[in-house]
C-alpha positions in Angstrom: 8.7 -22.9 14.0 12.2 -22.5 12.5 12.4 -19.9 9.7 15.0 -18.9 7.3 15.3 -15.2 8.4 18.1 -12.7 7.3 18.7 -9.0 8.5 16.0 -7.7 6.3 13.1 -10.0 5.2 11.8 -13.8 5.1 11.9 -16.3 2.4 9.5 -18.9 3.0 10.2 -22.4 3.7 8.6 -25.8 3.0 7.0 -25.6 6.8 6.1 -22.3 6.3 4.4 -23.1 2.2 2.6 -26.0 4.5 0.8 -23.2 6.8 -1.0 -22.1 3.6 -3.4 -25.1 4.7 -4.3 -23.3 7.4 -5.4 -19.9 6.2 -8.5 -18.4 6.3 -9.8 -15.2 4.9 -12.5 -12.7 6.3 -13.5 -9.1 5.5 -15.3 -7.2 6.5 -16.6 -3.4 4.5 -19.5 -1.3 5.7 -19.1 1.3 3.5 -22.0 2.3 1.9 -20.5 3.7 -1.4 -19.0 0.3 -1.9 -22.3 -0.9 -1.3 -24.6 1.0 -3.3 -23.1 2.3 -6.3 -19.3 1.0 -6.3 -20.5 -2.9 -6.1 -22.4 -2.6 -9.4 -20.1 -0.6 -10.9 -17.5 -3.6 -10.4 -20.2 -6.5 -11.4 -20.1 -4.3 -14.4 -16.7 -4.0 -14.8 -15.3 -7.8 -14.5 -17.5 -8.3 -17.5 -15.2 -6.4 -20.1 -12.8 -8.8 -19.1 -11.9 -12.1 -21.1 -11.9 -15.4 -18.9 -8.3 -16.0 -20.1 -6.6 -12.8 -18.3 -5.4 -13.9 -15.1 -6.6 -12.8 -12.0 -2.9 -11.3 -11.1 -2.4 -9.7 -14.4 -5.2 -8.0 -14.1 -3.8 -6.4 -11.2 -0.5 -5.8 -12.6 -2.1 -3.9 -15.6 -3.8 -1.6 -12.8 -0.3 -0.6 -11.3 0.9 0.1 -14.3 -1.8 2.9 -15.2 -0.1 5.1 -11.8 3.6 4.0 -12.8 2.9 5.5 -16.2 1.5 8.7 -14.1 4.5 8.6 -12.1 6.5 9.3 -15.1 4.3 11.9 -16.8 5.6 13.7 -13.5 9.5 13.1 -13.9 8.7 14.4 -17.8 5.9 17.5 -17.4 6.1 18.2 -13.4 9.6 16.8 -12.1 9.8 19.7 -9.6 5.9 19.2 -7.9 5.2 22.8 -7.8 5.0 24.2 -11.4 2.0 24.0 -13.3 1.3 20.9 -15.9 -1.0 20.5 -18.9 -4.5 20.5 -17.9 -4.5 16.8 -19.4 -2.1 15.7 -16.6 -4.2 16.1 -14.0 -7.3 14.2 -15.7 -4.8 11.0 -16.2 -4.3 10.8 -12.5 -7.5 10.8 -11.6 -8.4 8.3 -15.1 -4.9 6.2 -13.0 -6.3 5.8 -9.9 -9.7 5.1 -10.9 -8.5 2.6 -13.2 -6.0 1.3 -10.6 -8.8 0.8 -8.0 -11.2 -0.8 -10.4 -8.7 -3.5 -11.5 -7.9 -3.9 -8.1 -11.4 -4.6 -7.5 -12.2 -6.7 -11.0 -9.2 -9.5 -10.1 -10.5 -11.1 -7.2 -13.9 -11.7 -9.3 -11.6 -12.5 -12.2 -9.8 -15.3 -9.6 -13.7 -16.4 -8.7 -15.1 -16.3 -12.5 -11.8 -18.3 -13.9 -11.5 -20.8 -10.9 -7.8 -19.4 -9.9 -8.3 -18.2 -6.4 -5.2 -18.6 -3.8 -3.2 -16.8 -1.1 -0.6 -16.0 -3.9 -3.1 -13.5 -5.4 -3.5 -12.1 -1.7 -0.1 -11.5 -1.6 -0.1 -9.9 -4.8 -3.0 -7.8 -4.4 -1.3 -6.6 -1.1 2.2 -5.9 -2.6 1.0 -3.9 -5.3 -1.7 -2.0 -3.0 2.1 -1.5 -1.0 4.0 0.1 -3.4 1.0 2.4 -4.8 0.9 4.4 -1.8 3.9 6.4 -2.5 2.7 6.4 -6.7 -0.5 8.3 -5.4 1.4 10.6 -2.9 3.8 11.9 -6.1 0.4 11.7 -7.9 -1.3 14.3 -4.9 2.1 16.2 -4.5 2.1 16.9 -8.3 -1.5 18.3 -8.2 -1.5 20.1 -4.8 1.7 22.0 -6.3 3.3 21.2 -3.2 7.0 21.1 -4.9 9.8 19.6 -3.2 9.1 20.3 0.4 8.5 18.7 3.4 4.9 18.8 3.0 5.3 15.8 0.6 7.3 14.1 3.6 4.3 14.1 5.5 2.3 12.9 3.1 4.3 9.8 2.6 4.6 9.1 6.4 0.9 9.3 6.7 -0.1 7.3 4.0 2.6 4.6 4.7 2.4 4.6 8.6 -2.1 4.2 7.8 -1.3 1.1 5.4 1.3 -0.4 7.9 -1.4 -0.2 10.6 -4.1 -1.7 8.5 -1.7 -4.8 7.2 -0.8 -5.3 10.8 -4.1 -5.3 11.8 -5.3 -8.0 9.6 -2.5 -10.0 10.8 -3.7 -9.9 14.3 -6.9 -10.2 13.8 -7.5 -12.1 10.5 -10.2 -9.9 9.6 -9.3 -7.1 6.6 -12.0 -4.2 7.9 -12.9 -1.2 6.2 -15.3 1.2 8.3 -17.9 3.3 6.9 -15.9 6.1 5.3 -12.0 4.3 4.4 -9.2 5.0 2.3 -9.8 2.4 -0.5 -13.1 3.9 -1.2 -13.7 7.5 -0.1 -10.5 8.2 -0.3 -9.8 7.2 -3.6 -13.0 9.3 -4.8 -12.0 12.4 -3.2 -8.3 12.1 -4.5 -9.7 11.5 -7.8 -12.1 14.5 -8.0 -9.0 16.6 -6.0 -7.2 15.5 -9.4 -10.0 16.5 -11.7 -9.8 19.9 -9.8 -6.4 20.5 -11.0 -7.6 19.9 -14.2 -9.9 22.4 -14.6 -8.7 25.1 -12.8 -4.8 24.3 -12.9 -2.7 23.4 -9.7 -2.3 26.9 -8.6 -5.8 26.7 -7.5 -4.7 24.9 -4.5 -2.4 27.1 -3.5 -4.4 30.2 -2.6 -5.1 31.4 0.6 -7.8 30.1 2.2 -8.5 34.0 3.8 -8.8 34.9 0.4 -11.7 33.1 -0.1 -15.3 34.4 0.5 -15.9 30.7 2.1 -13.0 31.1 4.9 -13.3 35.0 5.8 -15.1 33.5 8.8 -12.2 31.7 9.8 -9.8 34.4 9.9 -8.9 34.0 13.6 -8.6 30.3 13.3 -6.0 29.9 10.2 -2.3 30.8 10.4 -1.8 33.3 7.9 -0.7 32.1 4.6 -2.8 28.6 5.3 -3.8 27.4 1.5 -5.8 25.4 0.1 -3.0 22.5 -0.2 -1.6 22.9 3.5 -5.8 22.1 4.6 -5.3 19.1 1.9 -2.1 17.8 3.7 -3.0 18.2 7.6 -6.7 17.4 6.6 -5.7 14.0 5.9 -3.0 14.0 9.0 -6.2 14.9 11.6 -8.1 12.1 9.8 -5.3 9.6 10.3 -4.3 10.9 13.9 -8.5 10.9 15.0 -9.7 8.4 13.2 -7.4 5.6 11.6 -5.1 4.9 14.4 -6.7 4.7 16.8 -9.0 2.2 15.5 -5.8 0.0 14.0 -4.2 0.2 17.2 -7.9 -0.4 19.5 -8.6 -3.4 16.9 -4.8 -5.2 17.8 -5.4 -4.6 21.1 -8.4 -6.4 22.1 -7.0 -9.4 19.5 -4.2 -9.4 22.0 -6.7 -9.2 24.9 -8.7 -12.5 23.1 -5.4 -14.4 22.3 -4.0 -13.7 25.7 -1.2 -11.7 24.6 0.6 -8.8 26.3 -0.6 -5.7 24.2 2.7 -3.7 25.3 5.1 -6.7 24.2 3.1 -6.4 20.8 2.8 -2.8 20.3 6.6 -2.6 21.0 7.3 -5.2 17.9 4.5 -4.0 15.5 5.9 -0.3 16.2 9.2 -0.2 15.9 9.4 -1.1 12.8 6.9 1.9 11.6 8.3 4.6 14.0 11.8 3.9 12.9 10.8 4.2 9.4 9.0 7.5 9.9 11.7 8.8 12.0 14.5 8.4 9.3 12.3 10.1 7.0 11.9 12.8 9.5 15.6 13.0 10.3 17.1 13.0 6.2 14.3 15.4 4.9 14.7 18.1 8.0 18.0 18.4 7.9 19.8 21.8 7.2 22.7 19.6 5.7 20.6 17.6 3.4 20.5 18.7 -0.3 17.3 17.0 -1.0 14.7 20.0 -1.0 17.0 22.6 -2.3 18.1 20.2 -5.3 14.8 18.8 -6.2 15.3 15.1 -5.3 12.1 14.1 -3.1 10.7 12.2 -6.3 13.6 9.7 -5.8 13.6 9.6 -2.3 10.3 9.2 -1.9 10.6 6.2 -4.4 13.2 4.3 -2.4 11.7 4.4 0.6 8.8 3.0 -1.4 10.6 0.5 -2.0 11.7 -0.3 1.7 8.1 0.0 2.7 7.0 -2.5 -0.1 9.6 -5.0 1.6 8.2 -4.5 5.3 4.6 -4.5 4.0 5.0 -7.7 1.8 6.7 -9.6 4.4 3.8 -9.1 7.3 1.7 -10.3 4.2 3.6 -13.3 3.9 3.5 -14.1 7.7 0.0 -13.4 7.7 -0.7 -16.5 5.1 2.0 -18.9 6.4 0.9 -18.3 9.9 4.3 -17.5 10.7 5.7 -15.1 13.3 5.8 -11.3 13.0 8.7 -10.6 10.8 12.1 -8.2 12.0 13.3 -6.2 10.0 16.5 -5.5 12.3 18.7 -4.6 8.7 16.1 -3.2 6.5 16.7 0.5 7.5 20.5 0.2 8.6 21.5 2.1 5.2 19.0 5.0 5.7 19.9 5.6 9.2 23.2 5.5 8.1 22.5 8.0 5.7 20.8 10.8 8.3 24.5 10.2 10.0 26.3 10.7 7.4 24.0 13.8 6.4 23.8 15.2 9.7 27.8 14.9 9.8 28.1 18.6 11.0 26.2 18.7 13.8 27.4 15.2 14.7 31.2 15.5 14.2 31.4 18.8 13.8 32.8 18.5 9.8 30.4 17.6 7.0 31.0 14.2 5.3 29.2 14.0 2.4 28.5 16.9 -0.3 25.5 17.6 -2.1 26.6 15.3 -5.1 27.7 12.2 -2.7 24.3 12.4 -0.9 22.7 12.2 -4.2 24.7 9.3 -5.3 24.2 7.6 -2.3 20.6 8.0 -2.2 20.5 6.6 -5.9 22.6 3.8 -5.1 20.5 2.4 -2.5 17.6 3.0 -4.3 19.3 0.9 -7.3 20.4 -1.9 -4.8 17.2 -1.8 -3.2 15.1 -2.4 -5.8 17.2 -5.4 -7.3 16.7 -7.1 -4.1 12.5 -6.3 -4.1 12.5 -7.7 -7.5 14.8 -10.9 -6.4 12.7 -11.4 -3.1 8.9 -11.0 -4.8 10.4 -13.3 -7.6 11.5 -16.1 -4.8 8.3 -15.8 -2.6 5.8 -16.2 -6.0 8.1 -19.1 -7.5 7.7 -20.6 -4.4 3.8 -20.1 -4.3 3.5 -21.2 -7.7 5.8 -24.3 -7.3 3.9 -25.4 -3.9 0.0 -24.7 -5.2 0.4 -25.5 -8.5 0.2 -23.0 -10.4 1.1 -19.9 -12.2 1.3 -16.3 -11.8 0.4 -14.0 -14.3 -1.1 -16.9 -16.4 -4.0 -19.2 -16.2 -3.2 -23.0 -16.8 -5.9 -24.2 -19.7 -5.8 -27.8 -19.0 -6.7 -29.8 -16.1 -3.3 -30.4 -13.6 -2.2 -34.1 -12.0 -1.1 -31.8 -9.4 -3.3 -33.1 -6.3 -2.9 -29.8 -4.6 -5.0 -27.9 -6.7 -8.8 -27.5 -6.3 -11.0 -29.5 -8.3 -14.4 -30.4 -7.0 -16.9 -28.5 -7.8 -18.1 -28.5 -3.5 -14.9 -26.1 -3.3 -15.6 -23.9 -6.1 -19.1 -23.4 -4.8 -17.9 -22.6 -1.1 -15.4 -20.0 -2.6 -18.6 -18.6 -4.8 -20.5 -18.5 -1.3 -17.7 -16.8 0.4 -16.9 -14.3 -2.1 -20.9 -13.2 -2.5 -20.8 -12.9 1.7 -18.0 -10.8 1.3 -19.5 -8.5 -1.3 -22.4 -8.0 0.7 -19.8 -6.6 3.2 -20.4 -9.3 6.0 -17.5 -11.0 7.8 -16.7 -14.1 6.1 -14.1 -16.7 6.5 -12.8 -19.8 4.6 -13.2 -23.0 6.0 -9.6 -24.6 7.6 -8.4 -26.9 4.9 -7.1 -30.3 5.4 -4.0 -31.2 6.4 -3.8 -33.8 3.6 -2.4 -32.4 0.5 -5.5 -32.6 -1.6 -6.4 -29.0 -1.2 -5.3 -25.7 -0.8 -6.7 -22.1 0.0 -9.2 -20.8 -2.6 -9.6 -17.3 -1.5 -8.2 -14.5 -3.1 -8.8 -11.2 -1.4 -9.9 -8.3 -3.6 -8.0 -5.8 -0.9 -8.0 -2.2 -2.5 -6.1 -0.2 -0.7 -5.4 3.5 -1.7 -2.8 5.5 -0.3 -4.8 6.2 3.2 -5.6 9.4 3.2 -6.6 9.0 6.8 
């Protein structure tokens, strides 16, 4: 298959638009939460919602309730460490709620309305992408962390545990979520970590945990000075380093072992790519030349590599739908390596390059250039969606379309109702293959809600 690939990302081309034929969906949730009291809640839910909101808009409107918390921190917290009104704290836990119940509500919207397509998988995913980072400003904020490297971590372990789980489903087509998972446990126990901070300020978390009558017995065990906040952080590092990954990495495995694949060809091309990304990260905040602690600028750092992570994330999304091959990203993270050069000049060279004000630049720059090119990709990939099913993105088409391509019989829409009710009984379900001809295209829209792993 011949693709139109540059240094950073894929656009998709008419062979690759044709692939959406062949995609299939299947999922795959055994939590019980989601099964007992979160599945009601969101057959609740999709009811407040008018047919005529579209499926994609809905999950739009949920990204926006954490970008409006990420700026309630760059106005009341901007330096993650002092204490904000008690109301703050309440509207991130109100933002991620909200966030996770739209992001549940629009793949029943897509069912309810008729609208379901890969387009609103790729949505869903890309805005599941860039909320990682939202909810690690969100935790930094309300663990009083402040501009440290503790927020680093954070952000490698919530993007490396998404990275894993998109790569995953690409290898094995199946989008699992085990019994305890970040879109649903975790989200909870961010959201009452939040509520925490509301009622007893952020400073709470940041008392030693020897100080407390319920960790005297643990005085031998904890480094001195251990709070609250550092058993937050490297709580949710054991849980990723025990539990997550080795599960991602187990599940691509033995789909290599059933495709007959080399595991060690694919772990070096799936990896690479993370590794790289977490090591840059790594390299820039550590640094004794870097300016970036002292000066209180880990809010805009963490948001352009958010935006470099919403690129690589987005594009193994796309390949997943169009069937196409796992995508390089051999240019994405030239600039930031570049960067820890340039930063680590001294020890390097042996003269420093930049100063405190270039790096800053710099850094602002990128983030600047970076996000006009997110917004130019995402705009190019949906047009072309839209343009080869048929339909719209953010809007819901009233009348009937001459477009053949577009589902009409009501034997489809009743298959995509069966499919969807497997799925929320959190069974593994998959789509039927669709016909090369072009009188169909995928119906399913996956309702993926992913929070910022905190495994």
């Amino acid at each position: 298959m011949t693709l139109w690939k540059n240094k950073h990302t894929e656009f998709p081309t008419q062979e690759q638009l044709e692939n959406l034929r062949l995609y299939k969906y299947a999922a795959e949730d055994k939590s019980y939460v989601t099964k007992y009291i979160l599945r009601p809640y969101w057959d609740w839910a999709i009811t407040l919602f008018p047919t005529w909101i579209a499926p994609n808009l809905i999950t739009l409107i949920g990204l926006f309730f954490m970008l409006i918390n990420v700026v309630f921190i760059l106005i009341w917290v901007p330096d993650l460490g002092t204490e904000g009104p008690s109301w703050i704290y309440f509207s991130f836990a109100a933002g991620l709620w909200l966030y996770s119940t739209f992001d549940n509500v629009d793949g029943r919207q897509a069912r309810r309305t008729g609208t379901s397509s890969p387009l609103g998988e790729l949505f869903d995913h890309g805005c599941d992408a860039l909320n990682c980072v939202y909810v690690v400003l969100l935790q930094s904020a309300s663990l009083g962390l402040g501009h440290t490297g503790q927020v680093g971590i954070l952000l490698v372990v919530t993007v490396v545990g998404f990275y894993l789980s998109t790569v995953e489903e690409y290898y094995t087509g199946v989008l699992y979520l085990g019994y305890v998972n970040g879109p649903t446990e975790g989200i909870i126990m961010s959201c009452l970590a939040f509520i925490v901070s509301g009622v007893y300020g952020a400073g709470a978390w940041q008392v030693e945990l020897l100080d407390s009558t319920w960790f005297k017995w643990a005085g031998a065990l904890l480094p001195q000075g251990t709070t609250f906040a550092n058993m937050f952080v490297w709580g949710m590092v054991f849980f990723f380093i025990v539990t997550h990954c080795p599960m991602c990495l187990y599940a691509i495995h033995k789909a290599c072992v059933e495709k007959n694949i080399s595991s060690f060809r694919t772990f070096n091309t799936v990896l690479y790519p993370i590794i790289s990304y977490s090591l840059v990260i790594y390299f820039w905040l550590s640094s004794p030349y870097s300016s970036l602690l002292q000066d209180q600028h880990v809010i805009l750092f963490s948001l352009y590599f958010n935006v470099l992570f919403g690129l690589i994330a987005s594009s193994i999304i796309l390949a997943h739908l169009t069937k196409s091959e796992f995508p390089l990203f051999t240019g994405l993270l030239t600039m930031p390596w570049l960067m820890v050069v340039l930063v680590n000049s001294p020890a390097i060279f042996g003269t420093r390059v930049l100063s405190a004000r270039s790096e800053y630049i710099l850094l602002a720059f990128f983030f600047i250039i970076s996000t006009i090119y997110y917004l130019f990709w995402v705009s190019t990939v949906i047009r072309a969606f839209c343009q080869f099913l048929g339909i719209r993105c953010l809007v819901i088409r009233r009348t009937k379309q001459s477009d053949s391509r577009i589902l009409t019989s009501h034997q489809d829409e009743s298959d995509s109702a069966s499919l969807l009710d497997s799925q929320e009984e959190g069974i593994t379900a998959a789509a039927h293959s669709l016909p090369s001809s072009e009188s169909s295209v995928p119906k399913h829209h996956q309702s993926y809600n992913t929070f910022a792993q905190s495994s």
